[in-house]
Amino acid sequence: GSNSSYSYYNAQTSAPIQDAEAWSSASSSSSLGPVVVAIVDTGVDYNHSVFQNSGAIWTNPGEIPGNGIDDDHNGYIDDVRGWNFVNNTNAPMDDDGHGTHVAGIVLGTTQDITANPISPAKIRIMPLKFLDSKGSGTTSDAVKAIYYAVNNGAKVINNSWGGGSFSNSLIDAIAYAYDKKVSFVAAAGNAANNNDASPTYPANYSVPNMISVAATTDMDYFTDFSNYGAQSVHVASPGKSIWSTLPNNTFGRISGTSMAAPFVSGMAALMMRESPSMSGYQVKNLIFSTGNTLSTLQNKTSTRNRINVLNALSASKNAVVAQSQPSYDVAAARAPASEVTESVPACGLVAKAVYDAKDGNGPQGPHRMLAFFTLLLVLASPIIVSFALRNREGKNKRQHTRYQISSAVTLKLGDRELTGQVSSIS
């Protein structure tokens, strides 16, 4: 792509989505307020230097920190930067890594997160933790997180998680977001399944603000793990070996539709910043109509398009804001109680390449052997990993997990790199 001179472009993804061109095209006016993107996930490491130095983490303007009072009367005490629905606390800290990686992609779609010094963020990240340290969470907590996001000012909600269970309460929450003109972005899933035939939720809910996202490679091929659907999956976005933030001031590469969705969420936020009155429904239609059509997406997505950030941003600047949006009858979409079933969702093998934020040289001294052993363990022991994954599925947290899949695992040992392939376990 023409923006290959940008360090970020090579670091996060080299797919030609024209995000770096969009950064220079985005309005610099300080009068444009930052758009809030809710990360409904495992939490976010809000102490990461990328988020701290850019000022990207949302803070609740109606709450006085630490006074033990629900100042804004929203039902949550001292919710200064989001909420932890797993432990019911005001600390949505990431204890898994997934949400931090997702949040970094959202921010990195809107600016160069490798810049030093980093620019002030044009968006805000609202951390909403409903998935635990094993990546599992309940539908009821997801529903609470969505209502919280909408009621506290989020205009985009990123959902890099899902499962096979239809939930009336979940579709009601998404319909509520639609009524409030919020954009709802969902990962299509990582099981290489046809979502038209075997739905995965929330991506398969037909609420008009829904954007279901599949994953492509840097070379615009469809990934071998992504779910697809000629009707139910809408657009594709880079999702193979994506570089982003990880907890404790580290960075690494992870693959999955979980990584594809936040590119769309970041793009939607940039669009809404340019045109603050635009609804999530209108944003969706502009995203669908401004992507690059690919032959590799034939029968994979409804638009056959991979996103283009610059095109979408340009379209949002020139768009005539629609004053209304189509009515949506959520009652007609609800399932009879007898049809609402529970199922254990697929979850992919987690593999991360972690780099030290300071020098990127990786572990030294005695830690080299530990890192090498870690790589060997991941490569040689799929049975152990499979057993661990099966045992993470608790009885009360069966509905949804994060979407993540392995790719090349890279460990930097001094000036050497060890790389190995890990196949996914679903």
PDB file of C-alpha atoms in Angstrom, residues 72-361:
ATOM      1  CA  ASP A  72     -24.151  10.250  38.812  1.00  0.00           C
ATOM      2  CA  HIS A  73     -26.904   7.922  40.085  1.00  0.00           C
ATOM      3  CA  ASN A  74     -26.252   5.319  37.393  1.00  0.00           C
ATOM      4  CA  GLY A  75     -26.252   2.428  39.852  1.00  0.00           C
ATOM      5  CA  TYR A  76     -22.453   2.050  40.002  1.00  0.00           C
ATOM      6  CA  ILE A  77     -20.346   3.535  42.806  1.00  0.00           C
ATOM      7  CA  ASP A  78     -17.088   5.255  41.823  1.00  0.00           C
ATOM      8  CA  ASP A  79     -17.231   3.926  38.256  1.00  0.00           C
ATOM      9  CA  VAL A  80     -14.572   6.402  37.171  1.00  0.00           C
ATOM     10  CA  ARG A  81     -13.302   4.397  34.170  1.00  0.00           C
ATOM     11  CA  GLY A  82     -15.887   1.723  33.455  1.00  0.00           C
ATOM     12  CA  TRP A  83     -16.923  -1.353  35.409  1.00  0.00           C
ATOM     13  CA  ASN A  84     -15.899  -4.901  36.242  1.00  0.00           C
ATOM     14  CA  PHE A  85     -19.077  -6.976  35.926  1.00  0.00           C
ATOM     15  CA  VAL A  86     -17.267 -10.209  36.855  1.00  0.00           C
ATOM     16  CA  ASN A  87     -16.366  -9.063  40.364  1.00  0.00           C
ATOM     17  CA  ASN A  88     -18.798  -6.126  40.562  1.00  0.00           C
ATOM     18  CA  THR A  89     -16.048  -3.571  41.213  1.00  0.00           C
ATOM     19  CA  ASN A  90     -14.927  -0.298  39.656  1.00  0.00           C
ATOM     20  CA  ALA A  91     -11.627  -1.806  38.455  1.00  0.00           C
ATOM     21  CA  PRO A  92     -12.090  -3.268  34.937  1.00  0.00           C
ATOM     22  CA  MET A  93      -8.442  -4.353  34.797  1.00  0.00           C
ATOM     23  CA  ASP A  94      -7.539  -6.988  32.225  1.00  0.00           C
ATOM     24  CA  ASP A  95      -6.368 -10.284  33.756  1.00  0.00           C
ATOM     25  CA  ASP A  96      -6.335 -12.176  30.451  1.00  0.00           C
ATOM     26  CA  GLY A  97      -4.757  -9.914  27.807  1.00  0.00           C
ATOM     27  CA  HIS A  98      -7.463 -10.185  25.174  1.00  0.00           C
ATOM     28  CA  GLY A  99      -9.265  -6.918  25.942  1.00  0.00           C
ATOM     29  CA  THR A 100      -6.027  -4.933  26.091  1.00  0.00           C
ATOM     30  CA  HIS A 101      -5.035  -6.242  22.667  1.00  0.00           C
ATOM     31  CA  VAL A 102      -8.466  -5.366  21.268  1.00  0.00           C
ATOM     32  CA  ALA A 103      -8.345  -1.864  22.781  1.00  0.00           C
ATOM     33  CA  GLY A 104      -4.932  -1.217  21.252  1.00  0.00           C
ATOM     34  CA  ILE A 105      -6.265  -2.098  17.807  1.00  0.00           C
ATOM     35  CA  VAL A 106      -9.201   0.297  18.237  1.00  0.00           C
ATOM     36  CA  LEU A 107      -6.853   3.125  19.217  1.00  0.00           C
ATOM     37  CA  GLY A 108      -4.276   2.112  16.608  1.00  0.00           C
ATOM     38  CA  THR A 109      -6.840   2.423  13.830  1.00  0.00           C
ATOM     39  CA  THR A 110      -7.222   6.102  14.716  1.00  0.00           C
ATOM     40  CA  GLN A 111      -3.556   7.078  15.215  1.00  0.00           C
ATOM     41  CA  ASP A 112       0.039   5.834  15.244  1.00  0.00           C
ATOM     42  CA  ILE A 113       0.450   4.100  18.602  1.00  0.00           C
ATOM     43  CA  THR A 114       4.195   3.620  17.996  1.00  0.00           C
ATOM     44  CA  ALA A 115       4.874   7.370  17.802  1.00  0.00           C
ATOM     45  CA  ASN A 116       7.153   8.883  20.438  1.00  0.00           C
ATOM     46  CA  PRO A 117       5.763  11.064  21.792  1.00  0.00           C
ATOM     47  CA  ILE A 118       2.338   9.644  21.091  1.00  0.00           C
ATOM     48  CA  SER A 119      -0.349  12.105  19.983  1.00  0.00           C
ATOM     49  CA  PRO A 120      -3.380  12.869  22.152  1.00  0.00           C
ATOM     50  CA  ALA A 121      -6.125  10.353  21.426  1.00  0.00           C
ATOM     51  CA  LYS A 122      -9.059  11.367  19.226  1.00  0.00           C
ATOM     52  CA  ILE A 123     -11.236   8.704  20.852  1.00  0.00           C
ATOM     53  CA  ARG A 124     -11.829   7.320  24.327  1.00  0.00           C
ATOM     54  CA  ILE A 125     -11.705   3.671  25.396  1.00  0.00           C
ATOM     55  CA  MET A 126     -14.379   2.604  27.925  1.00  0.00           C
ATOM     56  CA  PRO A 127     -13.231  -0.653  29.613  1.00  0.00           C
ATOM     57  CA  LEU A 128     -16.146  -2.948  30.457  1.00  0.00           C
ATOM     58  CA  LYS A 129     -15.070  -6.301  31.866  1.00  0.00           C
ATOM     59  CA  PHE A 130     -17.527  -9.199  31.677  1.00  0.00           C
ATOM     60  CA  LEU A 131     -15.094 -11.992  30.752  1.00  0.00           C
ATOM     61  CA  ASP A 132     -12.926 -13.500  33.480  1.00  0.00           C
ATOM     62  CA  SER A 133      -9.245 -14.444  33.505  1.00  0.00           C
ATOM     63  CA  LYS A 134     -10.062 -17.600  31.531  1.00  0.00           C
ATOM     64  CA  GLY A 135     -11.943 -15.675  28.859  1.00  0.00           C
ATOM     65  CA  SER A 136     -15.420 -16.838  29.884  1.00  0.00           C
ATOM     66  CA  GLY A 137     -18.442 -14.813  30.926  1.00  0.00           C
ATOM     67  CA  THR A 138     -22.199 -14.878  31.310  1.00  0.00           C
ATOM     68  CA  THR A 139     -24.840 -13.454  29.015  1.00  0.00           C
ATOM     69  CA  SER A 140     -26.353 -11.513  31.909  1.00  0.00           C
ATOM     70  CA  ASP A 141     -23.077  -9.664  32.502  1.00  0.00           C
ATOM     71  CA  ALA A 142     -22.713  -8.954  28.780  1.00  0.00           C
ATOM     72  CA  VAL A 143     -26.201  -7.458  28.787  1.00  0.00           C
ATOM     73  CA  LYS A 144     -25.357  -5.252  31.781  1.00  0.00           C
ATOM     74  CA  ALA A 145     -22.194  -4.073  30.038  1.00  0.00           C
ATOM     75  CA  ILE A 146     -24.076  -3.102  26.875  1.00  0.00           C
ATOM     76  CA  TYR A 147     -26.671  -1.086  28.798  1.00  0.00           C
ATOM     77  CA  TYR A 148     -23.878   0.570  30.778  1.00  0.00           C
ATOM     78  CA  ALA A 149     -22.052   1.496  27.563  1.00  0.00           C
ATOM     79  CA  VAL A 150     -25.107   3.062  25.950  1.00  0.00           C
ATOM     80  CA  ASN A 151     -26.287   4.867  29.072  1.00  0.00           C
ATOM     81  CA  ASN A 152     -22.851   6.332  29.762  1.00  0.00           C
ATOM     82  CA  GLY A 153     -22.135   7.803  26.365  1.00  0.00           C
ATOM     83  CA  ALA A 154     -20.470   5.132  24.226  1.00  0.00           C
ATOM     84  CA  LYS A 155     -21.234   5.580  20.521  1.00  0.00           C
ATOM     85  CA  VAL A 156     -19.475   2.372  19.418  1.00  0.00           C
ATOM     86  CA  ILE A 157     -19.481  -0.986  21.223  1.00  0.00           C
ATOM     87  CA  ASN A 158     -16.832  -3.562  20.299  1.00  0.00           C
ATOM     88  CA  ASN A 159     -17.735  -7.213  20.926  1.00  0.00           C
ATOM     89  CA  SER A 160     -14.890  -9.642  20.243  1.00  0.00           C
ATOM     90  CA  TRP A 161     -16.671 -12.579  21.871  1.00  0.00           C
ATOM     91  CA  GLY A 162     -19.599 -14.879  21.317  1.00  0.00           C
ATOM     92  CA  GLY A 163     -21.187 -18.285  21.427  1.00  0.00           C
ATOM     93  CA  GLY A 164     -23.964 -20.418  20.041  1.00  0.00           C
ATOM     94  CA  SER A 165     -26.774 -19.412  22.379  1.00  0.00           C
ATOM     95  CA  PHE A 166     -29.685 -17.179  21.369  1.00  0.00           C
ATOM     96  CA  SER A 167     -30.642 -14.781  24.161  1.00  0.00           C
ATOM     97  CA  ASN A 168     -33.723 -12.585  24.212  1.00  0.00           C
ATOM     98  CA  SER A 169     -32.161 -10.298  26.815  1.00  0.00           C
ATOM     99  CA  LEU A 170     -29.062  -9.856  24.656  1.00  0.00           C
ATOM    100  CA  ILE A 171     -30.971  -8.975  21.497  1.00  0.00           C
ATOM    101  CA  ASP A 172     -33.064  -6.564  23.586  1.00  0.00           C
ATOM    102  CA  ALA A 173     -29.871  -4.829  24.745  1.00  0.00           C
ATOM    103  CA  ILE A 174     -28.553  -4.521  21.184  1.00  0.00           C
ATOM    104  CA  ALA A 175     -31.916  -3.150  20.033  1.00  0.00           C
ATOM    105  CA  TYR A 176     -31.689  -0.596  22.850  1.00  0.00           C
ATOM    106  CA  ALA A 177     -28.274   0.440  21.506  1.00  0.00           C
ATOM    107  CA  TYR A 178     -29.819   0.763  18.040  1.00  0.00           C
ATOM    108  CA  ASP A 179     -32.582   3.006  19.369  1.00  0.00           C
ATOM    109  CA  LYS A 180     -29.887   5.231  20.891  1.00  0.00           C
ATOM    110  CA  LYS A 181     -28.055   5.327  17.508  1.00  0.00           C
ATOM    111  CA  VAL A 182     -25.040   3.376  18.782  1.00  0.00           C
ATOM    112  CA  SER A 183     -22.867   1.259  16.466  1.00  0.00           C
ATOM    113  CA  PHE A 184     -22.548  -2.418  17.471  1.00  0.00           C
ATOM    114  CA  VAL A 185     -19.541  -4.309  16.083  1.00  0.00           C
ATOM    115  CA  ALA A 186     -19.204  -8.078  16.599  1.00  0.00           C
ATOM    116  CA  ALA A 187     -16.589 -10.670  15.679  1.00  0.00           C
ATOM    117  CA  ALA A 188     -17.962 -13.394  13.397  1.00  0.00           C
ATOM    118  CA  GLY A 189     -16.128 -16.230  15.188  1.00  0.00           C
ATOM    119  CA  ASN A 190     -13.095 -18.443  14.646  1.00  0.00           C
ATOM    120  CA  ALA A 191     -14.460 -21.923  13.914  1.00  0.00           C
ATOM    121  CA  ALA A 192     -14.397 -21.668  10.077  1.00  0.00           C
ATOM    122  CA  ASN A 193     -18.178 -22.157  10.229  1.00  0.00           C
ATOM    123  CA  ASN A 194     -20.945 -20.866   7.983  1.00  0.00           C
ATOM    124  CA  ASN A 195     -22.881 -18.488  10.237  1.00  0.00           C
ATOM    125  CA  ASP A 196     -25.826 -18.596   7.820  1.00  0.00           C
ATOM    126  CA  ALA A 197     -26.292 -22.267   8.726  1.00  0.00           C
ATOM    127  CA  SER A 198     -24.972 -22.311  12.306  1.00  0.00           C
ATOM    128  CA  PRO A 199     -25.538 -18.928  13.946  1.00  0.00           C
ATOM    129  CA  THR A 200     -23.105 -17.444  16.413  1.00  0.00           C
ATOM    130  CA  TYR A 201     -24.214 -14.671  18.744  1.00  0.00           C
ATOM    131  CA  PRO A 202     -24.160 -11.727  19.088  1.00  0.00           C
ATOM    132  CA  ALA A 203     -22.850 -11.456  15.504  1.00  0.00           C
ATOM    133  CA  ASN A 204     -25.920 -13.155  14.007  1.00  0.00           C
ATOM    134  CA  TYR A 205     -28.556 -10.881  15.536  1.00  0.00           C
ATOM    135  CA  SER A 206     -30.240  -8.979  12.714  1.00  0.00           C
ATOM    136  CA  VAL A 207     -30.513  -5.644  14.544  1.00  0.00           C
ATOM    137  CA  PRO A 208     -29.893  -2.858  11.971  1.00  0.00           C
ATOM    138  CA  ASN A 209     -26.830  -1.427  13.753  1.00  0.00           C
ATOM    139  CA  MET A 210     -25.027  -4.795  13.734  1.00  0.00           C
ATOM    140  CA  ILE A 211     -21.712  -5.120  11.891  1.00  0.00           C
ATOM    141  CA  SER A 212     -20.497  -8.733  11.775  1.00  0.00           C
ATOM    142  CA  VAL A 213     -16.788  -8.904  10.949  1.00  0.00           C
ATOM    143  CA  ALA A 214     -14.772 -11.705   9.341  1.00  0.00           C
ATOM    144  CA  ALA A 215     -10.970 -11.874   9.218  1.00  0.00           C
ATOM    145  CA  THR A 216      -8.641 -11.563   6.238  1.00  0.00           C
ATOM    146  CA  THR A 217      -4.861 -11.771   5.943  1.00  0.00           C
ATOM    147  CA  ASP A 218      -2.432  -8.966   5.136  1.00  0.00           C
ATOM    148  CA  MET A 219      -2.605 -10.153   1.520  1.00  0.00           C
ATOM    149  CA  ASP A 220      -6.417  -9.946   1.447  1.00  0.00           C
ATOM    150  CA  TYR A 221      -6.996 -13.687   1.517  1.00  0.00           C
ATOM    151  CA  PHE A 222      -9.761 -15.080   3.705  1.00  0.00           C
ATOM    152  CA  THR A 223      -8.216 -16.632   6.815  1.00  0.00           C
ATOM    153  CA  ASP A 224      -8.547 -20.357   7.356  1.00  0.00           C
ATOM    154  CA  PHE A 225     -10.146 -19.866  10.788  1.00  0.00           C
ATOM    155  CA  SER A 226     -12.726 -17.127  10.217  1.00  0.00           C
ATOM    156  CA  ASN A 227     -16.438 -17.822  10.224  1.00  0.00           C
ATOM    157  CA  TYR A 228     -18.242 -16.658   7.095  1.00  0.00           C
ATOM    158  CA  GLY A 229     -21.765 -16.119   5.802  1.00  0.00           C
ATOM    159  CA  ALA A 230     -23.023 -14.724   2.511  1.00  0.00           C
ATOM    160  CA  GLN A 231     -25.993 -13.220   4.341  1.00  0.00           C
ATOM    161  CA  SER A 232     -25.076 -12.918   8.015  1.00  0.00           C
ATOM    162  CA  VAL A 233     -21.407 -11.851   7.943  1.00  0.00           C
ATOM    163  CA  HIS A 234     -21.050  -8.363   6.541  1.00  0.00           C
ATOM    164  CA  VAL A 235     -17.483  -7.180   6.001  1.00  0.00           C
ATOM    165  CA  ALA A 236     -13.920  -8.401   6.440  1.00  0.00           C
ATOM    166  CA  SER A 237     -11.005  -6.770   8.204  1.00  0.00           C
ATOM    167  CA  PRO A 238      -7.397  -7.776   8.962  1.00  0.00           C
ATOM    168  CA  GLY A 239      -7.258 -10.488  11.618  1.00  0.00           C
ATOM    169  CA  LYS A 240      -4.086 -12.516  11.028  1.00  0.00           C
ATOM    170  CA  SER A 241      -1.131 -11.952  13.350  1.00  0.00           C
ATOM    171  CA  ILE A 242      -2.148  -8.447  14.410  1.00  0.00           C
ATOM    172  CA  TRP A 243       0.296  -6.430  16.524  1.00  0.00           C
ATOM    173  CA  SER A 244      -1.107  -4.520  19.490  1.00  0.00           C
ATOM    174  CA  THR A 245      -0.870  -3.703  23.174  1.00  0.00           C
ATOM    175  CA  LEU A 246      -0.749  -6.403  25.857  1.00  0.00           C
ATOM    176  CA  PRO A 247      -0.780  -6.042  29.653  1.00  0.00           C
ATOM    177  CA  ASN A 248       2.208  -4.778  31.641  1.00  0.00           C
ATOM    178  CA  ASN A 249       3.495  -2.413  28.960  1.00  0.00           C
ATOM    179  CA  THR A 250       4.118  -5.185  26.449  1.00  0.00           C
ATOM    180  CA  PHE A 251       3.088  -5.743  22.846  1.00  0.00           C
ATOM    181  CA  GLY A 252       2.443  -8.822  20.767  1.00  0.00           C
ATOM    182  CA  ARG A 253       0.714 -10.431  17.816  1.00  0.00           C
ATOM    183  CA  ILE A 254      -2.546 -12.380  18.025  1.00  0.00           C
ATOM    184  CA  SER A 255      -4.876 -13.721  15.326  1.00  0.00           C
ATOM    185  CA  GLY A 256      -8.657 -13.952  15.298  1.00  0.00           C
ATOM    186  CA  THR A 257     -11.870 -12.259  14.288  1.00  0.00           C
ATOM    187  CA  SER A 258     -11.456 -10.657  17.727  1.00  0.00           C
ATOM    188  CA  MET A 259      -8.651  -8.660  16.147  1.00  0.00           C
ATOM    189  CA  ALA A 260     -10.617  -7.904  12.961  1.00  0.00           C
ATOM    190  CA  ALA A 261     -13.615  -6.345  14.725  1.00  0.00           C
ATOM    191  CA  PRO A 262     -11.732  -3.537  16.532  1.00  0.00           C
ATOM    192  CA  PHE A 263     -10.399  -2.144  13.244  1.00  0.00           C
ATOM    193  CA  VAL A 264     -14.046  -1.586  12.332  1.00  0.00           C
ATOM    194  CA  SER A 265     -14.825  -0.093  15.740  1.00  0.00           C
ATOM    195  CA  GLY A 266     -11.920   2.341  15.512  1.00  0.00           C
ATOM    196  CA  MET A 267     -12.983   3.332  12.014  1.00  0.00           C
ATOM    197  CA  ALA A 268     -16.586   3.864  13.148  1.00  0.00           C
ATOM    198  CA  ALA A 269     -15.349   6.122  15.959  1.00  0.00           C
ATOM    199  CA  LEU A 270     -13.316   8.258  13.550  1.00  0.00           C
ATOM    200  CA  MET A 271     -16.382   8.584  11.324  1.00  0.00           C
ATOM    201  CA  MET A 272     -18.626   9.636  14.195  1.00  0.00           C
ATOM    202  CA  ARG A 273     -16.031  12.162  15.309  1.00  0.00           C
ATOM    203  CA  GLU A 274     -16.227  13.829  11.893  1.00  0.00           C
ATOM    204  CA  SER A 275     -20.018  13.689  11.863  1.00  0.00           C
ATOM    205  CA  PRO A 276     -21.224  13.574  15.492  1.00  0.00           C
ATOM    206  CA  SER A 277     -24.928  13.384  14.641  1.00  0.00           C
ATOM    207  CA  MET A 278     -24.540  10.315  12.461  1.00  0.00           C
ATOM    208  CA  SER A 279     -26.232   7.156  13.750  1.00  0.00           C
ATOM    209  CA  GLY A 280     -24.648   3.753  14.079  1.00  0.00           C
ATOM    210  CA  TYR A 281     -27.006   2.592  11.343  1.00  0.00           C
ATOM    211  CA  GLN A 282     -25.738   5.219   8.904  1.00  0.00           C
ATOM    212  CA  VAL A 283     -22.134   4.488   9.875  1.00  0.00           C
ATOM    213  CA  LYS A 284     -22.735   0.822   9.095  1.00  0.00           C
ATOM    214  CA  ASN A 285     -24.067   1.608   5.631  1.00  0.00           C
ATOM    215  CA  LEU A 286     -21.113   3.882   4.836  1.00  0.00           C
ATOM    216  CA  ILE A 287     -18.646   1.221   6.007  1.00  0.00           C
ATOM    217  CA  PHE A 288     -20.388  -1.349   3.825  1.00  0.00           C
ATOM    218  CA  SER A 289     -20.366   0.879   0.732  1.00  0.00           C
ATOM    219  CA  THR A 290     -16.798   2.216   0.964  1.00  0.00           C
ATOM    220  CA  GLY A 291     -14.778  -0.990   1.334  1.00  0.00           C
ATOM    221  CA  ASN A 292     -12.624  -2.644  -1.297  1.00  0.00           C
ATOM    222  CA  THR A 293     -14.416  -5.475  -3.108  1.00  0.00           C
ATOM    223  CA  LEU A 294     -12.364  -8.678  -3.152  1.00  0.00           C
ATOM    224  CA  SER A 295     -12.886 -11.835  -5.157  1.00  0.00           C
ATOM    225  CA  THR A 296     -11.644 -13.780  -2.122  1.00  0.00           C
ATOM    226  CA  LEU A 297     -14.758 -12.671  -0.220  1.00  0.00           C
ATOM    227  CA  GLN A 298     -17.217 -14.126  -2.709  1.00  0.00           C
ATOM    228  CA  ASN A 299     -19.789 -16.134  -0.711  1.00  0.00           C
ATOM    229  CA  LYS A 300     -17.936 -15.188   2.485  1.00  0.00           C
ATOM    230  CA  THR A 301     -19.549 -11.837   3.340  1.00  0.00           C
ATOM    231  CA  SER A 302     -22.678 -10.026   2.214  1.00  0.00           C
ATOM    232  CA  THR A 303     -20.781  -6.986   0.888  1.00  0.00           C
ATOM    233  CA  ARG A 304     -17.742  -8.892  -0.460  1.00  0.00           C
ATOM    234  CA  ASN A 305     -15.764  -5.947   0.920  1.00  0.00           C
ATOM    235  CA  ARG A 306     -12.701  -5.541   3.096  1.00  0.00           C
ATOM    236  CA  ILE A 307     -12.816  -2.264   5.003  1.00  0.00           C
ATOM    237  CA  ASN A 308     -11.093   0.906   3.805  1.00  0.00           C
ATOM    238  CA  VAL A 309     -10.642   3.448   6.602  1.00  0.00           C
ATOM    239  CA  LEU A 310      -9.796   6.420   4.381  1.00  0.00           C
ATOM    240  CA  ASN A 311     -12.775   5.872   2.084  1.00  0.00           C
ATOM    241  CA  ALA A 312     -15.158   5.542   5.019  1.00  0.00           C
ATOM    242  CA  LEU A 313     -13.768   8.628   6.743  1.00  0.00           C
ATOM    243  CA  SER A 314     -14.085  10.683   3.546  1.00  0.00           C
ATOM    244  CA  ALA A 315     -17.661   9.493   3.071  1.00  0.00           C
ATOM    245  CA  SER A 316     -18.563  10.436   6.639  1.00  0.00           C
ATOM    246  CA  LYS A 317     -17.247  13.978   6.143  1.00  0.00           C
ATOM    247  CA  ASN A 318     -19.495  14.464   3.128  1.00  0.00           C
ATOM    248  CA  ALA A 319     -22.509  12.536   4.346  1.00  0.00           C
ATOM    249  CA  VAL A 320     -25.874  14.181   4.809  1.00  0.00           C
ATOM    250  CA  VAL A 321     -26.858  13.071   8.286  1.00  0.00           C
ATOM    251  CA  ALA A 322     -30.069  11.076   8.241  1.00  0.00           C
ATOM    252  CA  GLN A 323     -32.573  12.453  10.740  1.00  0.00           C
ATOM    253  CA  SER A 324     -34.244   9.100  11.254  1.00  0.00           C
ATOM    254  CA  GLN A 325     -33.506   5.404  10.969  1.00  0.00           C
ATOM    255  CA  PRO A 326     -35.717   2.432  10.104  1.00  0.00           C
ATOM    256  CA  SER A 327     -37.978   1.165  12.844  1.00  0.00           C
ATOM    257  CA  TYR A 328     -37.002  -2.211  14.253  1.00  0.00           C
ATOM    258  CA  ASP A 329     -39.410  -4.620  15.903  1.00  0.00           C
ATOM    259  CA  VAL A 330     -37.318  -6.518  18.419  1.00  0.00           C
ATOM    260  CA  ALA A 331     -40.364  -8.499  19.539  1.00  0.00           C
ATOM    261  CA  ALA A 332     -40.546 -10.129  16.114  1.00  0.00           C
ATOM    262  CA  ALA A 333     -36.900 -11.159  16.365  1.00  0.00           C
ATOM    263  CA  ARG A 334     -37.167 -12.634  19.835  1.00  0.00           C
ATOM    264  CA  ALA A 335     -37.194 -16.412  20.119  1.00  0.00           C
ATOM    265  CA  PRO A 336     -39.900 -18.322  22.004  1.00  0.00           C
ATOM    266  CA  ALA A 337     -38.604 -19.430  25.380  1.00  0.00           C
ATOM    267  CA  SER A 338     -38.588 -23.042  24.221  1.00  0.00           C
ATOM    268  CA  GLU A 339     -36.127 -22.195  21.459  1.00  0.00           C
ATOM    269  CA  VAL A 340     -33.590 -20.412  23.636  1.00  0.00           C
ATOM    270  CA  THR A 341     -30.839 -22.932  24.200  1.00  0.00           C
ATOM    271  CA  GLU A 342     -27.480 -22.964  25.888  1.00  0.00           C
ATOM    272  CA  SER A 343     -24.395 -24.313  24.238  1.00  0.00           C
ATOM    273  CA  VAL A 344     -20.700 -24.332  24.913  1.00  0.00           C
ATOM    274  CA  PRO A 345     -19.015 -21.990  22.439  1.00  0.00           C
ATOM    275  CA  ALA A 346     -15.875 -22.813  20.559  1.00  0.00           C
ATOM    276  CA  CYS A 347     -12.754 -21.193  21.876  1.00  0.00           C
ATOM    277  CA  GLY A 348      -9.399 -20.991  20.163  1.00  0.00           C
ATOM    278  CA  LEU A 349      -5.968 -21.772  21.487  1.00  0.00           C
ATOM    279  CA  VAL A 350      -4.350 -18.643  22.861  1.00  0.00           C
ATOM    280  CA  ALA A 351      -0.895 -17.842  21.554  1.00  0.00           C
ATOM    281  CA  LYS A 352       0.846 -14.517  22.026  1.00  0.00           C
ATOM    282  CA  ALA A 353       4.242 -13.173  21.076  1.00  0.00           C
ATOM    283  CA  VAL A 354       5.140 -10.789  23.876  1.00  0.00           C
ATOM    284  CA  TYR A 355       7.778  -8.083  23.631  1.00  0.00           C
ATOM    285  CA  ASP A 356       9.163  -5.873  26.343  1.00  0.00           C
ATOM    286  CA  ALA A 357       7.964  -2.318  25.809  1.00  0.00           C
ATOM    287  CA  LYS A 358      11.299  -0.760  26.689  1.00  0.00           C
ATOM    288  CA  ASP A 359      13.811  -2.389  24.369  1.00  0.00           C
ATOM    289  CA  GLY A 360      12.033  -5.201  22.534  1.00  0.00           C
ATOM    290  CA  ASN A 361      14.906  -7.583  23.269  1.00  0.00           C
TER     291      ASN A 361
END
